[in-house]
């Protein structure tokens, strides 16, 4: 396996677990929330800084590093209006590019397919599932309250779509973005992992 | 294999050949252009009638049958403005529903996924491929002239998208439409067939 695998997934589809199992099967690194930790570490900020309320400070060290600037050079005041969200996204994008550069890995979420679109060694996967199965899974695995699970699942769908659209300008549900897209509820998490491996191993 | 498999495909992706090979592997019927022939036969019209220039005749026998009407009953004058295209689509839709009712099969194109969306035994596949590989294939297999292949491939993409949109009101490139979507140029026609079988056999 000499590919960088990105996974875009609907909430409750098991896409994260599928990614983790793929990474284990190929013995390659797996990045999900770890990306935030790594981004924080790389940029010299505590992880907590990424979770603070919006910070309007301009020309921050974080932003400079995220933009790949030399922090000792003059900074571009024209970009100072970037929100903390944008700066976090830029910092994460740099981390994603860096781990992809380091070698084969699995990266879940965070528009990784879009961020890495100019690389030729990337395989983009989409994992979905029926709404019913995702509600069920979110109750079982994420312990969502039964009476609110449906509402939360639909809200998460919307916010993931919005996040992708906001940062990439594209629709996350465009089938042409992906090398392979699968509904995980047709043959379960392990069955889905096997199908993806069947595809990757035939390349 | 106890499923009805629909295949939506980009021109030049090999989706039709993949469908034929799947049908052979499972020893189930395969429907593509045959659908037109069958529709024509079922409705008692010569196949050529489907290819005639637009026919504005109202309340035709074909239309009546396509709508599932009793041809001996009073007909609905309100629907008389339907174009020949619409009436052909309706006739084909009835045939698609009929063959799905008869049992497992593979149906390529013609919005079959949309037409059969209320059945629970249907698996919807999407086959795509890179533009470059589709241009190459269209030159080799369909004998398109090299200097016009790119233009024709892009035009076909557009017209298939428009056809789907016109008849279903939906986008054909919506990943949520499909149980599985694959780029066929990643592991070739036979490799893609094997991947799909790996998925179907695990259900």
Coordinates of C-alpha atoms in Angstrom, one line a residue:
Chain A
X1 CA 0.0 0.0 0.0
X2 CA 1.7 3.1 -1.2
X3 CA -1.2 5.5 -1.2
X4 CA -2.5 8.3 1.0
X5 CA -6.2 7.4 1.7
X6 CA -8.6 10.1 2.6
X7 CA -12.0 9.3 4.0
X8 CA -15.0 11.6 3.9
X9 CA -17.9 10.2 5.9
X10 CA -21.4 10.8 7.0
X11 CA -21.9 10.9 10.7
X12 CA -22.8 7.5 12.1
X13 CA -21.6 5.6 9.0
X14 CA -18.6 4.1 10.8
X15 CA -16.2 5.9 8.4
X16 CA -13.8 6.6 11.2
X17 CA -13.7 3.0 12.4
X18 CA -13.3 1.8 8.8
X19 CA -10.4 4.2 8.4
X20 CA -8.7 3.0 11.6
X21 CA -9.1 -0.7 10.5
X22 CA -7.7 0.1 7.0
X23 CA -4.7 1.8 8.6
X24 CA -4.1 -1.2 10.9
X25 CA -4.5 -3.6 8.0
X26 CA -1.8 -1.8 6.0
X27 CA 0.2 -0.8 9.0
X28 CA 0.2 2.8 8.1
X29 CA -0.5 5.9 10.3
X30 CA -4.1 7.0 11.0
X31 CA -5.0 10.6 11.4
X32 CA -8.3 12.0 12.8
X33 CA -8.5 14.1 15.9
X34 CA -4.8 13.4 16.2
X35 CA -4.4 16.0 13.4
X36 CA -5.6 18.8 15.8
X37 CA -3.1 17.7 18.4
X38 CA -0.3 17.5 15.8
X39 CA -1.2 20.8 14.3
X40 CA -1.1 22.4 17.7
X41 CA 2.2 20.8 18.5
X42 CA 3.7 21.7 15.1
X43 CA 2.7 25.3 15.4
X44 CA 3.9 25.5 19.0
X45 CA 0.4 26.3 20.4
X46 CA -1.3 24.3 23.1
X47 CA -4.2 22.2 21.8
X48 CA -6.5 24.3 23.9
X49 CA -5.8 27.3 21.8
X50 CA -7.7 25.7 19.0
X51 CA -10.8 25.3 21.1
X52 CA -10.9 28.9 22.5
X53 CA -13.7 31.3 21.6
X54 CA -13.1 33.3 18.5
X55 CA -9.9 35.2 18.7
X56 CA -9.8 38.3 16.6
X57 CA -6.1 39.0 17.1
X58 CA -4.4 39.9 13.9
X59 CA -1.2 38.6 12.4
X60 CA -0.8 35.9 15.0
X61 CA 2.1 33.6 15.1
X62 CA -0.3 30.7 14.5
X63 CA -1.6 32.3 11.3
X64 CA 1.9 33.1 10.1
X65 CA 3.0 29.5 10.5
X66 CA -0.3 28.3 9.0
X67 CA 0.4 30.4 5.9
X68 CA 3.9 29.0 5.7
X69 CA 5.4 32.5 6.3
X70 CA 8.7 33.2 7.8
X71 CA 7.6 34.5 11.2
X72 CA 10.5 37.0 11.3
X73 CA 9.5 38.6 8.0
X74 CA 7.0 41.4 7.5
X75 CA 3.5 40.1 7.8
X76 CA 0.6 40.8 5.4
X77 CA -1.9 43.0 7.1
X78 CA -4.3 42.3 4.3
X79 CA -5.0 38.8 5.6
X80 CA -5.6 40.0 9.1
X81 CA -9.4 39.5 8.9
X82 CA -9.2 35.7 8.9
X83 CA -11.3 34.2 11.6
X84 CA -9.9 31.7 14.1
X85 CA -11.8 29.0 12.2
X86 CA -10.0 29.9 9.0
X87 CA -6.6 30.0 10.7
X88 CA -7.2 26.6 12.3
X89 CA -8.2 25.2 8.9
X90 CA -5.0 26.6 7.4
X91 CA -2.9 25.1 10.2
X92 CA -4.6 21.7 9.8
X93 CA -4.2 21.9 6.0
X94 CA -0.5 22.3 6.5
X95 CA -0.4 19.3 8.8
X96 CA -2.4 17.2 6.3
X97 CA 0.0 18.1 3.5
X98 CA 3.0 17.3 5.8
X99 CA 1.8 13.9 6.8
X100 CA 0.9 13.0 3.2
X101 CA 4.4 14.0 2.3
X102 CA 5.8 11.7 4.9
X103 CA 4.2 8.6 3.2
X104 CA 1.1 6.4 3.0
X105 CA -1.5 7.0 5.7
X106 CA -5.3 7.3 6.3
X107 CA -6.7 10.7 7.0
X108 CA -10.4 11.0 8.1
X109 CA -12.4 14.1 7.4
X110 CA -11.2 17.8 7.4
X111 CA -11.5 18.1 3.6
X112 CA -8.3 16.1 3.2
X113 CA -9.4 15.0 -0.3
X114 CA -9.7 18.7 -1.3
X115 CA -6.5 19.8 0.4
X116 CA -4.5 17.0 -1.3
X117 CA -6.1 17.3 -4.7
X118 CA -2.9 18.1 -6.5
X119 CA -1.1 14.9 -5.4
X120 CA -1.3 11.9 -7.6
X121 CA -0.8 9.2 -4.9
X122 CA -4.1 9.9 -3.1
X123 CA -7.2 7.7 -3.0
X124 CA -10.4 9.4 -1.9
X125 CA -13.1 7.3 -0.2
X126 CA -16.6 8.2 0.8
X127 CA -18.5 6.2 3.5
X128 CA -22.2 6.7 3.8
X129 CA -25.1 4.7 5.2
X130 CA -28.9 4.9 5.5
X131 CA -30.2 7.5 7.9
X132 CA -31.8 4.7 10.0
X133 CA -28.6 2.7 10.4
X134 CA -26.7 5.9 11.3
X135 CA -29.3 6.8 13.9
X136 CA -29.0 3.3 15.3
X137 CA -25.2 3.4 15.4
X138 CA -25.1 6.8 17.0
X139 CA -27.3 5.6 19.8
X140 CA -25.2 2.4 20.3
X141 CA -21.7 3.8 19.8
X142 CA -21.9 7.5 20.6
X143 CA -24.6 7.1 23.3
X144 CA -26.9 9.7 21.8
X145 CA -30.2 9.9 23.6
X146 CA -32.8 7.9 21.6
X147 CA -35.3 10.7 21.4
X148 CA -32.8 13.2 19.9
X149 CA -30.5 11.0 17.8
X150 CA -32.4 11.6 14.5
X151 CA -32.3 15.3 14.9
X152 CA -28.6 15.3 15.8
X153 CA -27.6 12.9 12.9
X154 CA -29.4 15.2 10.4
X155 CA -27.8 18.3 11.9
X156 CA -24.3 16.7 11.7
X157 CA -24.9 15.8 8.0
X158 CA -25.7 19.5 7.3
X159 CA -22.8 20.8 9.2
X160 CA -20.3 18.5 7.6
X161 CA -21.6 19.5 4.2
X162 CA -21.4 23.1 5.1
X163 CA -17.9 22.7 6.5
X164 CA -16.7 21.1 3.2
X165 CA -18.5 23.8 1.1
X166 CA -17.1 26.6 3.2
X167 CA -13.5 25.5 3.0
X168 CA -13.4 23.9 -0.5
X169 CA -16.1 25.7 -2.4
X170 CA -17.3 22.3 -3.5
X171 CA -20.1 19.9 -2.7
X172 CA -19.0 17.0 -0.5
X173 CA -21.8 14.8 -2.0
X174 CA -20.3 15.0 -5.5
X175 CA -19.6 11.4 -6.6
X176 CA -16.9 12.6 -9.0
X177 CA -14.8 13.6 -5.9
X178 CA -14.2 10.0 -4.9
X179 CA -12.4 7.0 -6.2
X180 CA -14.8 4.8 -4.3
X181 CA -17.9 5.4 -2.3
X182 CA -19.7 2.8 -0.3
X183 CA -22.8 2.5 2.0
X184 CA -21.4 0.7 5.0
X185 CA -24.7 -0.6 6.2
X186 CA -24.9 -3.1 3.2
X187 CA -22.2 -5.4 4.5
X188 CA -21.2 -4.0 7.9
X189 CA -17.9 -2.3 9.1
X190 CA -15.7 -5.3 8.5
X191 CA -17.3 -6.3 5.2
X192 CA -16.8 -2.7 4.0
X193 CA -13.1 -2.7 5.0
X194 CA -12.7 -6.0 3.0
X195 CA -14.4 -4.4 0.0
X196 CA -12.1 -1.4 0.1
X197 CA -9.1 -3.6 0.5
X198 CA -10.2 -5.6 -2.5
X199 CA -10.2 -2.3 -4.5
X200 CA -6.9 -1.0 -3.1
X201 CA -5.1 -4.3 -3.6
X202 CA -6.2 -4.5 -7.3
X203 CA -4.7 -1.1 -8.2
Chain B
X1 CA -27.6 -12.9 -6.0
X2 CA -31.1 -11.9 -5.4
X3 CA -30.8 -8.2 -6.2
X4 CA -31.8 -5.9 -9.0
X5 CA -28.6 -4.0 -9.9
X6 CA -28.8 -0.6 -11.6
X7 CA -25.7 1.0 -13.1
X8 CA -25.4 4.7 -13.8
X9 CA -22.2 5.5 -15.7
X10 CA -20.1 8.2 -17.3
X11 CA -19.6 7.8 -21.0
X12 CA -16.3 5.9 -21.7
X13 CA -16.1 4.5 -18.1
X14 CA -16.8 0.9 -19.3
X15 CA -20.0 0.8 -17.1
X16 CA -21.9 -1.0 -19.7
X17 CA -19.3 -3.7 -20.1
X18 CA -19.0 -4.0 -16.3
X19 CA -22.8 -4.5 -16.1
X20 CA -22.7 -7.2 -18.8
X21 CA -19.9 -9.0 -17.0
X22 CA -21.8 -8.8 -13.7
X23 CA -24.9 -10.2 -15.3
X24 CA -22.9 -13.1 -16.8
X25 CA -21.1 -13.8 -13.5
X26 CA -24.4 -14.1 -11.7
X27 CA -26.3 -15.6 -14.6
X28 CA -29.0 -13.0 -14.5
X29 CA -30.6 -10.9 -17.4
X30 CA -28.8 -7.8 -18.6
X31 CA -30.8 -4.8 -19.9
X32 CA -29.5 -1.9 -21.9
X33 CA -30.5 -1.0 -25.4
X34 CA -32.6 -4.2 -25.1
X35 CA -34.9 -2.2 -23.0
X36 CA -36.0 -0.1 -25.9
X37 CA -36.6 -3.2 -28.0
X38 CA -38.6 -4.7 -25.2
X39 CA -40.6 -1.6 -24.5
X40 CA -41.4 -1.4 -28.2
X41 CA -42.5 -5.0 -28.3
X42 CA -44.5 -4.8 -25.1
X43 CA -46.4 -1.8 -26.2
X44 CA -47.0 -3.2 -29.7
X45 CA -45.0 -0.5 -31.5
X46 CA -42.2 -1.1 -33.9
X47 CA -38.8 -0.1 -32.4
X48 CA -38.5 2.5 -35.2
X49 CA -41.4 4.4 -33.7
X50 CA -39.2 5.3 -30.8
X51 CA -36.7 6.9 -33.1
X52 CA -39.0 9.0 -35.2
X53 CA -38.9 12.7 -35.1
X54 CA -41.1 14.3 -32.4
X55 CA -44.6 13.2 -32.7
X56 CA -47.2 15.5 -31.2
X57 CA -50.1 13.1 -31.5
X58 CA -52.1 13.2 -28.3
X59 CA -53.6 10.3 -26.3
X60 CA -51.7 7.7 -28.3
X61 CA -51.9 4.0 -27.6
X62 CA -48.2 4.1 -26.6
X63 CA -48.8 6.8 -24.0
X64 CA -51.8 5.1 -22.6
X65 CA -49.9 1.9 -22.1
X66 CA -46.9 3.7 -20.7
X67 CA -49.2 5.3 -18.1
X68 CA -50.6 1.9 -17.3
X69 CA -54.1 2.9 -18.5
X70 CA -56.7 0.6 -19.7
X71 CA -56.6 1.6 -23.4
X72 CA -60.3 1.0 -23.7
X73 CA -61.2 3.4 -20.9
X74 CA -61.6 7.2 -21.3
X75 CA -58.2 8.9 -21.6
X76 CA -56.9 11.9 -19.7
X77 CA -56.8 14.9 -22.1
X78 CA -54.9 16.9 -19.5
X79 CA -51.7 14.8 -20.2
X80 CA -51.9 15.2 -23.9
X81 CA -49.0 17.7 -24.1
X82 CA -46.4 15.1 -23.2
X83 CA -43.6 15.1 -25.8
X84 CA -42.6 11.9 -27.5
X85 CA -39.5 11.9 -25.3
X86 CA -41.6 11.9 -22.2
X87 CA -43.8 9.1 -23.5
X88 CA -40.8 7.0 -24.4
X89 CA -39.4 7.6 -20.9
X90 CA -42.7 6.5 -19.4
X91 CA -42.9 3.4 -21.6
X92 CA -39.3 2.5 -20.7
X93 CA -40.0 3.1 -17.0
X94 CA -42.8 0.6 -17.2
X95 CA -40.5 -1.9 -18.8
X96 CA -37.9 -1.3 -16.1
X97 CA -40.4 -1.9 -13.4
X98 CA -41.6 -5.0 -15.1
X99 CA -38.2 -6.6 -15.5
X100 CA -37.3 -5.7 -11.9
X101 CA -40.5 -7.4 -10.9
X102 CA -39.5 -10.6 -12.8
X103 CA -36.4 -11.0 -10.7
X104 CA -32.7 -10.2 -10.3
X105 CA -31.1 -8.5 -13.3
X106 CA -28.7 -5.7 -14.3
X107 CA -30.1 -2.5 -15.8
X108 CA -27.7 0.0 -17.3
X109 CA -28.7 3.7 -17.5
X110 CA -32.1 5.2 -18.1
X111 CA -32.5 6.5 -14.6
X112 CA -33.3 2.9 -13.4
X113 CA -32.1 3.8 -9.9
X114 CA -34.7 6.6 -9.7
X115 CA -37.5 4.6 -11.4
X116 CA -37.0 1.7 -8.9
X117 CA -36.4 3.8 -5.8
X118 CA -39.3 2.4 -3.9
X119 CA -38.1 -1.2 -4.2
X120 CA -36.0 -2.6 -1.3
X121 CA -34.2 -5.2 -3.4
X122 CA -32.3 -2.8 -5.6
X123 CA -28.5 -2.0 -5.5
X124 CA -27.5 1.2 -7.2
X125 CA -24.0 1.4 -8.7
X126 CA -22.2 4.4 -10.2
X127 CA -19.2 3.8 -12.6
X128 CA -17.0 6.8 -13.4
X129 CA -13.4 7.2 -14.5
X130 CA -10.9 10.0 -15.2
X131 CA -11.7 12.2 -18.3
X132 CA -8.4 11.1 -19.8
X133 CA -9.1 7.4 -19.5
X134 CA -12.6 7.9 -20.9
X135 CA -11.3 9.7 -23.9
X136 CA -8.8 7.0 -24.5
X137 CA -11.4 4.3 -24.1
X138 CA -13.8 6.1 -26.4
X139 CA -11.2 6.2 -29.1
X140 CA -10.3 2.6 -28.7
X141 CA -13.7 1.0 -28.2
X142 CA -16.2 3.4 -29.8
X143 CA -13.8 4.5 -32.5
X144 CA -14.2 8.2 -31.9
X145 CA -11.9 10.3 -34.0
X146 CA -8.9 11.3 -31.9
X147 CA -9.3 15.0 -32.5
X148 CA -12.9 15.1 -31.4
X149 CA -13.0 12.5 -28.6
X150 CA -12.5 15.0 -25.8
X151 CA -15.3 17.3 -27.0
X152 CA -17.7 14.3 -27.4
X153 CA -16.9 12.8 -24.0
X154 CA -17.6 16.1 -22.2
X155 CA -20.8 16.6 -24.2
X156 CA -22.0 13.1 -23.3
X157 CA -21.3 13.8 -19.6
X158 CA -23.5 16.9 -19.9
X159 CA -26.3 15.2 -21.7
X160 CA -26.4 12.2 -19.3
X161 CA -26.6 14.6 -16.4
X162 CA -29.3 16.6 -18.1
X163 CA -31.3 13.5 -19.0
X164 CA -31.2 12.3 -15.4
X165 CA -32.1 15.8 -14.1
X166 CA -34.9 16.2 -16.6
X167 CA -36.6 12.9 -15.8
X168 CA -35.9 12.5 -12.1
X169 CA -35.5 16.1 -10.9
X170 CA -32.3 15.0 -9.1
X171 CA -28.6 15.2 -9.7
X172 CA -27.0 12.1 -11.1
X173 CA -23.7 13.0 -9.4
X174 CA -25.1 12.8 -5.9
X175 CA -23.1 10.2 -4.0
X176 CA -26.1 9.5 -1.7
X177 CA -28.0 8.0 -4.7
X178 CA -25.6 5.0 -4.8
X179 CA -24.8 2.0 -2.7
X180 CA -21.4 1.8 -4.4
X181 CA -19.5 4.2 -6.7
X182 CA -16.2 3.3 -8.3
X183 CA -13.7 4.8 -10.7
X184 CA -13.1 2.0 -13.2
X185 CA -9.7 3.3 -14.3
X186 CA -8.1 2.5 -10.9
X187 CA -8.1 -1.3 -11.4
X188 CA -9.5 -1.9 -14.9
X189 CA -12.8 -3.4 -16.1
X190 CA -12.2 -6.9 -14.7
X191 CA -10.8 -5.6 -11.4
X192 CA -13.8 -3.3 -11.0
X193 CA -16.2 -6.3 -11.6
X194 CA -14.3 -8.2 -8.9
X195 CA -14.6 -5.3 -6.5
X196 CA -18.3 -5.0 -7.1
X197 CA -18.7 -8.8 -6.6
X198 CA -16.8 -8.6 -3.4
X199 CA -19.3 -6.1 -2.2
X200 CA -22.4 -7.9 -3.5
X201 CA -21.3 -11.2 -2.1
X202 CA -20.8 -9.8 1.4
X203 CA -24.3 -8.5 1.7

